[in-house]
Amino acid sequence: MTLISSLPPLSRRLVSTCLVLGCGVMVLASCTTTVPAEKVDAAAARGQQPSLPAHALVMVYASPTTEAAASRTGSSILPYAQQWEHFLRRYQISAGITSDVAAIEQMAAPVLILPGASHLTAREMAAITAFRAGGGSVLSTGETGVRDEKGQALGDGFMASALGVRVAGTTENEANDTFLIPYGTSPVTHSLPAGQRVWLERVKDAYPLRLTGGQPAARIMDWSRSAAAGKPSVVIAFDERVVGKHSSRAVVFGFSERLWTSADPQAIDALAHNALFWLLRIPTASVAAWPHPYQSATVITIDVPDPLVETDLALPQAVAGPQARASYFVLSDTAAESALLIKRLRQSDHEVGMMGDRFEGFKDQATPIVHKRLHGAITALRGAGVALDSGYGMHPVMESMDATTISALRDQRAGYAIGGPEFSDARLPYFASAQDVRSPNAMIVLPRTLTGPEDAIGEGDPNAGMAVFLRELDVSHASGSLSIIRLLAQSMLDDGQLRTINAALAAQRDHTWIATARNVADWWRIRSQIAASLDTTVTPPRLVVTLHRAMPSNTAPAIWVTLPQTGARLTLNGGQGQPLPKVAMVDDWRAAIPLDGLTPGTYYWQLWFSRPLP
């Protein structure tokens, strides 16, 4: 399974708190002084305000207006502030907690956190607005400023003006929408694998929000990640705005800290950590999930339980264009009747793998039986003139397999297997065994998490089904995921439906890598041979990249670096003899450093950021 990246302390030694564009990015102070929530409470009882660190990077504002409203219902938001205090201390982020609006009006800290600040006075709203106008950045959770000090509803106008988002509703009436699904490509959620399910508890009056506006970074969906029409699903959004001479960033978590305690703590830490690094304008570096310049991957698979027919050979091009290559999976029982057409498939560079020996699943079968069936299928295919290539793949009949099947496939030297959506909480490939990560022949599991178009249109109205498929494909692409489009030989899709899918893939041509399943498995093994770390305790920051094998030129890996300012330009400086890859922009917030053609070894580059062009 893909694991959440380890999260470093924000800084490790005391240096300047300024951000320098044009001569590198300076790390921010590592002093870990905080004002615990219990001191906030005690000071408030004495009519005083707690002192704040002189050089705090983050201020957590426990709104007394919201606290007063919460106390009337027997609750409190101070535990929310305390959760942030524990988090900030754990990652050595200099911070303070206050309940004094004057502290916002006078604050010099670059980041303000607003935990559950649903009730705000006009003065509090004005202070937050002015803070952003002066270049400060904000992280808010749950509803913010939707009621005044008297409890009167104000709507989401303040969230729109101050944070750049609107609230289209909550998940209260959708009991199954309990999974936060992050974008693996987002600068504020990149430490989580693309599409990973993060369960959120359903708590009355704390249901996650449905946001519109800003840049999406995560969605709230059901287990299957279905995308219903007319139902906004963004639950984390971010953006950056320029006001006069100042640039200000915002991240909105559309769920409150009340849901943190029952959620995966690693996932919550990753979300908070990524968001704060981005708000503090500290660059981060990570190995891109897909070859440069792609942000997602698409695989077309065609299951062939019956003998192939002539029209099956044209299906990949009808779906994805003349250059498309697909992965066909055949049964050994019927392969002999398809031998000539299979030969033509291979001549056209399509891939041929197997479904098994007969139309019967492998799940819950004893190990000796599974081994016998797999060995028999491979032997029968060879006898029919359809010998499988080394590193072949398998898409089991009805996706019926389990851990025993995967283990047996590893023993049979399979290169990969395609499993159903239950095989991974994320939407990325993973190694069948953690012991094989450094092996050049390691077996990869490719989770198929996308409902196929034939399945979608077969559940009712074909037009509605196709619309569902296209929405889910769009979400998968946007989140940086692997999208496996499963088709059946002798497809029931008509010409109009094929053209519709073709148009959807054509629209993503510059962003999604259309490849065979084997291409993806090979790529994932290449990607595992790359390690990258970014040291921000030095000025300028130093990127260290270690390659354990030579990098291909046709599917080049890349390191993605988040930028300290929208549109900033990244250049590299290396020591003597160090190659300098050409830097490319991914989008306004990230740059890519392609590693194509580099030989094994360790590379050191200084990162220099210049201000964006006017």
PDB file of C-alpha atoms in Angstrom, residues 154-359:
ATOM      1  CA  LEU A 154     -25.169  36.269   7.940  1.00  0.00           C
ATOM      2  CA  GLY A 155     -24.818  33.680   5.202  1.00  0.00           C
ATOM      3  CA  ASP A 156     -21.500  32.896   3.595  1.00  0.00           C
ATOM      4  CA  GLY A 157     -20.711  36.404   2.366  1.00  0.00           C
ATOM      5  CA  PHE A 158     -17.726  36.786   4.697  1.00  0.00           C
ATOM      6  CA  MET A 159     -16.295  33.426   3.602  1.00  0.00           C
ATOM      7  CA  ALA A 160     -16.639  34.549  -0.005  1.00  0.00           C
ATOM      8  CA  SER A 161     -14.990  37.934   0.506  1.00  0.00           C
ATOM      9  CA  ALA A 162     -12.315  36.940   3.015  1.00  0.00           C
ATOM     10  CA  LEU A 163     -11.581  33.332   2.043  1.00  0.00           C
ATOM     11  CA  GLY A 164     -12.727  33.031  -1.571  1.00  0.00           C
ATOM     12  CA  VAL A 165     -15.238  30.201  -1.068  1.00  0.00           C
ATOM     13  CA  ARG A 166     -18.980  29.742  -0.849  1.00  0.00           C
ATOM     14  CA  VAL A 167     -20.911  27.126   1.121  1.00  0.00           C
ATOM     15  CA  ALA A 168     -23.300  25.126  -1.047  1.00  0.00           C
ATOM     16  CA  GLY A 169     -24.521  22.966   1.845  1.00  0.00           C
ATOM     17  CA  THR A 170     -23.332  20.133   4.078  1.00  0.00           C
ATOM     18  CA  THR A 171     -23.358  16.329   3.989  1.00  0.00           C
ATOM     19  CA  GLU A 172     -26.159  16.117   6.560  1.00  0.00           C
ATOM     20  CA  ASN A 173     -28.588  14.486   4.124  1.00  0.00           C
ATOM     21  CA  GLU A 174     -25.997  12.204   2.483  1.00  0.00           C
ATOM     22  CA  ALA A 175     -25.163   9.603   5.127  1.00  0.00           C
ATOM     23  CA  ASN A 176     -22.736   7.779   2.822  1.00  0.00           C
ATOM     24  CA  ASP A 177     -20.573  10.804   2.046  1.00  0.00           C
ATOM     25  CA  THR A 178     -18.102  10.176   4.838  1.00  0.00           C
ATOM     26  CA  PHE A 179     -14.760  10.008   3.015  1.00  0.00           C
ATOM     27  CA  LEU A 180     -12.397  12.882   2.398  1.00  0.00           C
ATOM     28  CA  ILE A 181     -10.701  12.215  -0.967  1.00  0.00           C
ATOM     29  CA  PRO A 182      -7.531  14.331  -1.434  1.00  0.00           C
ATOM     30  CA  TYR A 183      -5.941  15.504  -4.659  1.00  0.00           C
ATOM     31  CA  GLY A 184      -2.452  14.023  -4.817  1.00  0.00           C
ATOM     32  CA  THR A 185      -1.440  16.854  -7.132  1.00  0.00           C
ATOM     33  CA  SER A 186      -2.495  19.706  -4.844  1.00  0.00           C
ATOM     34  CA  PRO A 187       0.175  21.864  -3.177  1.00  0.00           C
ATOM     35  CA  VAL A 188      -1.789  21.657   0.103  1.00  0.00           C
ATOM     36  CA  THR A 189      -2.514  17.891   0.152  1.00  0.00           C
ATOM     37  CA  HIS A 190       0.441  16.342  -1.698  1.00  0.00           C
ATOM     38  CA  SER A 191       1.684  14.193   1.216  1.00  0.00           C
ATOM     39  CA  LEU A 192      -1.424  12.032   0.887  1.00  0.00           C
ATOM     40  CA  PRO A 193      -1.697   9.580  -2.013  1.00  0.00           C
ATOM     41  CA  ALA A 194      -4.081  10.675  -4.747  1.00  0.00           C
ATOM     42  CA  GLY A 195      -7.653   9.656  -4.032  1.00  0.00           C
ATOM     43  CA  GLN A 196      -6.983   8.065  -0.634  1.00  0.00           C
ATOM     44  CA  ARG A 197     -10.093   7.487   1.456  1.00  0.00           C
ATOM     45  CA  VAL A 198      -9.896   9.360   4.763  1.00  0.00           C
ATOM     46  CA  TRP A 199     -12.942   8.511   6.873  1.00  0.00           C
ATOM     47  CA  LEU A 200     -14.672  11.356   8.719  1.00  0.00           C
ATOM     48  CA  GLU A 201     -17.148  10.685  11.503  1.00  0.00           C
ATOM     49  CA  ARG A 202     -20.722  11.910  11.147  1.00  0.00           C
ATOM     50  CA  VAL A 203     -21.454  14.286  14.028  1.00  0.00           C
ATOM     51  CA  LYS A 204     -24.611  16.360  14.335  1.00  0.00           C
ATOM     52  CA  ASP A 205     -23.963  20.074  13.740  1.00  0.00           C
ATOM     53  CA  ALA A 206     -20.442  19.257  12.524  1.00  0.00           C
ATOM     54  CA  TYR A 207     -21.170  17.811   9.091  1.00  0.00           C
ATOM     55  CA  PRO A 208     -18.510  18.623   6.454  1.00  0.00           C
ATOM     56  CA  LEU A 209     -19.245  21.555   4.165  1.00  0.00           C
ATOM     57  CA  ARG A 210     -19.754  21.484   0.408  1.00  0.00           C
ATOM     58  CA  LEU A 211     -17.598  24.296  -0.936  1.00  0.00           C
ATOM     59  CA  THR A 212     -17.502  26.143  -4.229  1.00  0.00           C
ATOM     60  CA  GLY A 213     -14.865  28.602  -5.386  1.00  0.00           C
ATOM     61  CA  GLY A 214     -11.116  28.576  -4.948  1.00  0.00           C
ATOM     62  CA  GLN A 215      -8.893  25.721  -6.090  1.00  0.00           C
ATOM     63  CA  PRO A 216     -10.114  22.237  -5.084  1.00  0.00           C
ATOM     64  CA  ALA A 217      -7.724  20.152  -2.983  1.00  0.00           C
ATOM     65  CA  ALA A 218     -10.014  17.432  -1.595  1.00  0.00           C
ATOM     66  CA  ARG A 219     -13.598  16.218  -1.976  1.00  0.00           C
ATOM     67  CA  ILE A 220     -16.133  14.642   0.366  1.00  0.00           C
ATOM     68  CA  MET A 221     -17.570  11.517  -1.271  1.00  0.00           C
ATOM     69  CA  ASP A 222     -18.889   8.040  -0.579  1.00  0.00           C
ATOM     70  CA  TRP A 223     -16.728   4.904  -0.469  1.00  0.00           C
ATOM     71  CA  SER A 224     -17.032   4.328  -4.218  1.00  0.00           C
ATOM     72  CA  ARG A 225     -16.214   8.002  -4.969  1.00  0.00           C
ATOM     73  CA  SER A 226     -19.418   8.455  -6.984  1.00  0.00           C
ATOM     74  CA  ALA A 227     -19.991  11.934  -8.399  1.00  0.00           C
ATOM     75  CA  ALA A 228     -23.666  12.835  -8.504  1.00  0.00           C
ATOM     76  CA  ALA A 229     -24.854  15.654 -10.752  1.00  0.00           C
ATOM     77  CA  GLY A 230     -25.532  18.979  -9.077  1.00  0.00           C
ATOM     78  CA  LYS A 231     -23.882  17.993  -5.798  1.00  0.00           C
ATOM     79  CA  PRO A 232     -20.763  20.056  -5.035  1.00  0.00           C
ATOM     80  CA  SER A 233     -18.228  17.879  -3.241  1.00  0.00           C
ATOM     81  CA  VAL A 234     -15.143  20.045  -2.605  1.00  0.00           C
ATOM     82  CA  VAL A 235     -14.272  20.015   1.105  1.00  0.00           C
ATOM     83  CA  ILE A 236     -10.783  21.590   1.042  1.00  0.00           C
ATOM     84  CA  ALA A 237      -9.997  24.604  -1.127  1.00  0.00           C
ATOM     85  CA  PHE A 238      -7.052  26.970  -1.434  1.00  0.00           C
ATOM     86  CA  ASP A 239      -6.155  30.093  -3.340  1.00  0.00           C
ATOM     87  CA  GLU A 240      -3.814  33.042  -3.515  1.00  0.00           C
ATOM     88  CA  ARG A 241      -4.841  36.615  -4.172  1.00  0.00           C
ATOM     89  CA  VAL A 242      -2.919  39.789  -4.814  1.00  0.00           C
ATOM     90  CA  VAL A 243      -4.189  42.911  -3.036  1.00  0.00           C
ATOM     91  CA  GLY A 244      -2.205  45.969  -4.041  1.00  0.00           C
ATOM     92  CA  LYS A 245       1.449  45.106  -3.489  1.00  0.00           C
ATOM     93  CA  HIS A 246       0.686  42.172  -1.222  1.00  0.00           C
ATOM     94  CA  SER A 247       0.017  38.515  -1.912  1.00  0.00           C
ATOM     95  CA  SER A 248      -2.143  36.544   0.515  1.00  0.00           C
ATOM     96  CA  ARG A 249      -2.916  32.843   0.653  1.00  0.00           C
ATOM     97  CA  ALA A 250      -5.878  30.996   2.130  1.00  0.00           C
ATOM     98  CA  VAL A 251      -6.727  27.371   2.840  1.00  0.00           C
ATOM     99  CA  VAL A 252     -10.234  26.364   3.891  1.00  0.00           C
ATOM    100  CA  PHE A 253     -10.874  23.036   5.611  1.00  0.00           C
ATOM    101  CA  GLY A 254     -14.611  22.488   5.239  1.00  0.00           C
ATOM    102  CA  PHE A 255     -14.722  20.369   8.391  1.00  0.00           C
ATOM    103  CA  SER A 256     -14.080  21.220  12.017  1.00  0.00           C
ATOM    104  CA  GLU A 257     -11.528  19.905  14.489  1.00  0.00           C
ATOM    105  CA  ARG A 258     -14.406  18.025  16.152  1.00  0.00           C
ATOM    106  CA  LEU A 259     -13.901  15.342  13.458  1.00  0.00           C
ATOM    107  CA  TRP A 260     -10.137  15.084  13.890  1.00  0.00           C
ATOM    108  CA  THR A 261     -10.066  12.849  16.937  1.00  0.00           C
ATOM    109  CA  SER A 262     -11.800   9.925  15.202  1.00  0.00           C
ATOM    110  CA  ALA A 263     -10.018  10.329  11.835  1.00  0.00           C
ATOM    111  CA  ASP A 264      -6.693   8.823  10.787  1.00  0.00           C
ATOM    112  CA  PRO A 265      -4.182  10.964  12.753  1.00  0.00           C
ATOM    113  CA  GLN A 266      -1.470  10.543  10.109  1.00  0.00           C
ATOM    114  CA  ALA A 267      -3.797  11.816   7.408  1.00  0.00           C
ATOM    115  CA  ILE A 268      -4.918  14.800   9.480  1.00  0.00           C
ATOM    116  CA  ASP A 269      -1.309  15.678  10.306  1.00  0.00           C
ATOM    117  CA  ALA A 270      -0.397  15.473   6.625  1.00  0.00           C
ATOM    118  CA  LEU A 271      -3.240  17.828   5.657  1.00  0.00           C
ATOM    119  CA  ALA A 272      -2.380  20.378   8.342  1.00  0.00           C
ATOM    120  CA  HIS A 273       1.346  20.134   7.680  1.00  0.00           C
ATOM    121  CA  ASN A 274       1.027  20.617   3.907  1.00  0.00           C
ATOM    122  CA  ALA A 275      -1.381  23.513   4.336  1.00  0.00           C
ATOM    123  CA  LEU A 276       0.872  25.351   6.801  1.00  0.00           C
ATOM    124  CA  PHE A 277       4.014  24.889   4.704  1.00  0.00           C
ATOM    125  CA  TRP A 278       2.173  26.353   1.728  1.00  0.00           C
ATOM    126  CA  LEU A 279       0.758  29.244   3.755  1.00  0.00           C
ATOM    127  CA  LEU A 280       4.186  29.969   5.238  1.00  0.00           C
ATOM    128  CA  ARG A 281       5.617  29.931   1.686  1.00  0.00           C
ATOM    129  CA  ILE A 282       8.181  27.271   2.534  1.00  0.00           C
ATOM    130  CA  PRO A 283       8.951  25.205  -0.581  1.00  0.00           C
ATOM    131  CA  THR A 284       8.435  21.451  -0.520  1.00  0.00           C
ATOM    132  CA  ALA A 285       9.691  18.818  -2.949  1.00  0.00           C
ATOM    133  CA  SER A 286       8.170  15.483  -3.905  1.00  0.00           C
ATOM    134  CA  VAL A 287       8.553  12.874  -6.629  1.00  0.00           C
ATOM    135  CA  ALA A 288       5.742  13.353  -9.138  1.00  0.00           C
ATOM    136  CA  ALA A 289       3.345  10.434  -9.358  1.00  0.00           C
ATOM    137  CA  TRP A 290       3.497  10.298 -13.160  1.00  0.00           C
ATOM    138  CA  PRO A 291       6.026  10.914 -15.945  1.00  0.00           C
ATOM    139  CA  HIS A 292       6.641  14.521 -16.882  1.00  0.00           C
ATOM    140  CA  PRO A 293       4.592  16.456 -17.940  1.00  0.00           C
ATOM    141  CA  TYR A 294       1.551  14.388 -16.969  1.00  0.00           C
ATOM    142  CA  GLN A 295      -0.518  14.847 -13.813  1.00  0.00           C
ATOM    143  CA  SER A 296      -2.580  11.638 -14.038  1.00  0.00           C
ATOM    144  CA  ALA A 297      -2.574   8.325 -15.902  1.00  0.00           C
ATOM    145  CA  THR A 298      -5.208   6.479 -17.931  1.00  0.00           C
ATOM    146  CA  VAL A 299      -5.172   2.799 -18.873  1.00  0.00           C
ATOM    147  CA  ILE A 300      -7.651   1.175 -21.254  1.00  0.00           C
ATOM    148  CA  THR A 301      -8.224  -2.490 -20.459  1.00  0.00           C
ATOM    149  CA  ILE A 302     -10.265  -4.889 -22.587  1.00  0.00           C
ATOM    150  CA  ASP A 303     -11.427  -8.160 -21.049  1.00  0.00           C
ATOM    151  CA  VAL A 304     -11.771 -10.989 -23.578  1.00  0.00           C
ATOM    152  CA  PRO A 305     -13.699 -13.914 -22.044  1.00  0.00           C
ATOM    153  CA  ASP A 306     -14.821 -15.098 -25.505  1.00  0.00           C
ATOM    154  CA  PRO A 307     -12.821 -15.365 -28.740  1.00  0.00           C
ATOM    155  CA  LEU A 308     -11.765 -12.028 -30.203  1.00  0.00           C
ATOM    156  CA  VAL A 309     -13.544 -10.576 -33.223  1.00  0.00           C
ATOM    157  CA  GLU A 310     -12.225  -8.126 -35.802  1.00  0.00           C
ATOM    158  CA  THR A 311     -14.000  -5.095 -34.320  1.00  0.00           C
ATOM    159  CA  ASP A 312     -12.240  -5.607 -30.971  1.00  0.00           C
ATOM    160  CA  LEU A 313      -8.963  -4.531 -32.549  1.00  0.00           C
ATOM    161  CA  ALA A 314     -10.279  -1.046 -33.309  1.00  0.00           C
ATOM    162  CA  LEU A 315     -11.728  -0.415 -29.842  1.00  0.00           C
ATOM    163  CA  PRO A 316      -8.690   1.378 -28.272  1.00  0.00           C
ATOM    164  CA  GLN A 317      -8.462   3.871 -31.136  1.00  0.00           C
ATOM    165  CA  ALA A 318     -12.213   4.505 -31.024  1.00  0.00           C
ATOM    166  CA  VAL A 319     -11.967   5.300 -27.321  1.00  0.00           C
ATOM    167  CA  ALA A 320      -8.692   7.204 -27.100  1.00  0.00           C
ATOM    168  CA  GLY A 321      -7.432   8.116 -30.570  1.00  0.00           C
ATOM    169  CA  PRO A 322      -5.075   6.640 -33.181  1.00  0.00           C
ATOM    170  CA  GLN A 323      -2.027   6.497 -30.914  1.00  0.00           C
ATOM    171  CA  ALA A 324      -3.791   4.706 -28.057  1.00  0.00           C
ATOM    172  CA  ARG A 325      -2.499   1.360 -26.875  1.00  0.00           C
ATOM    173  CA  ALA A 326      -4.593  -0.953 -24.707  1.00  0.00           C
ATOM    174  CA  SER A 327      -4.135  -3.955 -22.440  1.00  0.00           C
ATOM    175  CA  TYR A 328      -6.129  -7.006 -23.529  1.00  0.00           C
ATOM    176  CA  PHE A 329      -6.726  -9.877 -21.105  1.00  0.00           C
ATOM    177  CA  VAL A 330      -7.664 -13.312 -22.445  1.00  0.00           C
ATOM    178  CA  LEU A 331      -8.781 -16.683 -21.054  1.00  0.00           C
ATOM    179  CA  SER A 332      -6.591 -19.646 -21.871  1.00  0.00           C
ATOM    180  CA  ASP A 333      -9.782 -21.652 -22.582  1.00  0.00           C
ATOM    181  CA  THR A 334     -10.611 -19.519 -25.619  1.00  0.00           C
ATOM    182  CA  ALA A 335      -7.174 -18.146 -26.588  1.00  0.00           C
ATOM    183  CA  ALA A 336      -6.494 -20.710 -29.333  1.00  0.00           C
ATOM    184  CA  GLU A 337      -9.465 -19.403 -31.305  1.00  0.00           C
ATOM    185  CA  SER A 338      -8.068 -15.866 -31.018  1.00  0.00           C
ATOM    186  CA  ALA A 339      -4.408 -16.633 -31.768  1.00  0.00           C
ATOM    187  CA  LEU A 340      -4.266 -14.865 -35.147  1.00  0.00           C
ATOM    188  CA  LEU A 341      -5.978 -11.717 -33.879  1.00  0.00           C
ATOM    189  CA  ILE A 342      -3.807 -11.708 -30.757  1.00  0.00           C
ATOM    190  CA  LYS A 343      -0.750 -11.773 -33.015  1.00  0.00           C
ATOM    191  CA  ARG A 344      -2.095  -8.709 -34.837  1.00  0.00           C
ATOM    192  CA  LEU A 345      -2.688  -6.955 -31.504  1.00  0.00           C
ATOM    193  CA  ARG A 346       0.919  -7.454 -30.546  1.00  0.00           C
ATOM    194  CA  GLN A 347       2.112  -6.232 -33.926  1.00  0.00           C
ATOM    195  CA  SER A 348       0.199  -3.023 -33.190  1.00  0.00           C
ATOM    196  CA  ASP A 349       1.990  -2.679 -29.805  1.00  0.00           C
ATOM    197  CA  HIS A 350      -1.035  -3.532 -27.711  1.00  0.00           C
ATOM    198  CA  GLU A 351      -0.394  -5.583 -24.595  1.00  0.00           C
ATOM    199  CA  VAL A 352      -1.783  -9.074 -24.009  1.00  0.00           C
ATOM    200  CA  GLY A 353      -2.193 -10.497 -20.517  1.00  0.00           C
ATOM    201  CA  MET A 354      -4.505 -13.086 -19.037  1.00  0.00           C
ATOM    202  CA  MET A 355      -7.773 -13.315 -17.130  1.00  0.00           C
ATOM    203  CA  GLY A 356      -7.148 -16.899 -16.022  1.00  0.00           C
ATOM    204  CA  ASP A 357      -7.872 -20.389 -17.266  1.00  0.00           C
ATOM    205  CA  ARG A 358     -11.669 -20.319 -17.327  1.00  0.00           C
ATOM    206  CA  PHE A 359     -14.502 -17.976 -16.372  1.00  0.00           C
TER     207      PHE A 359
END
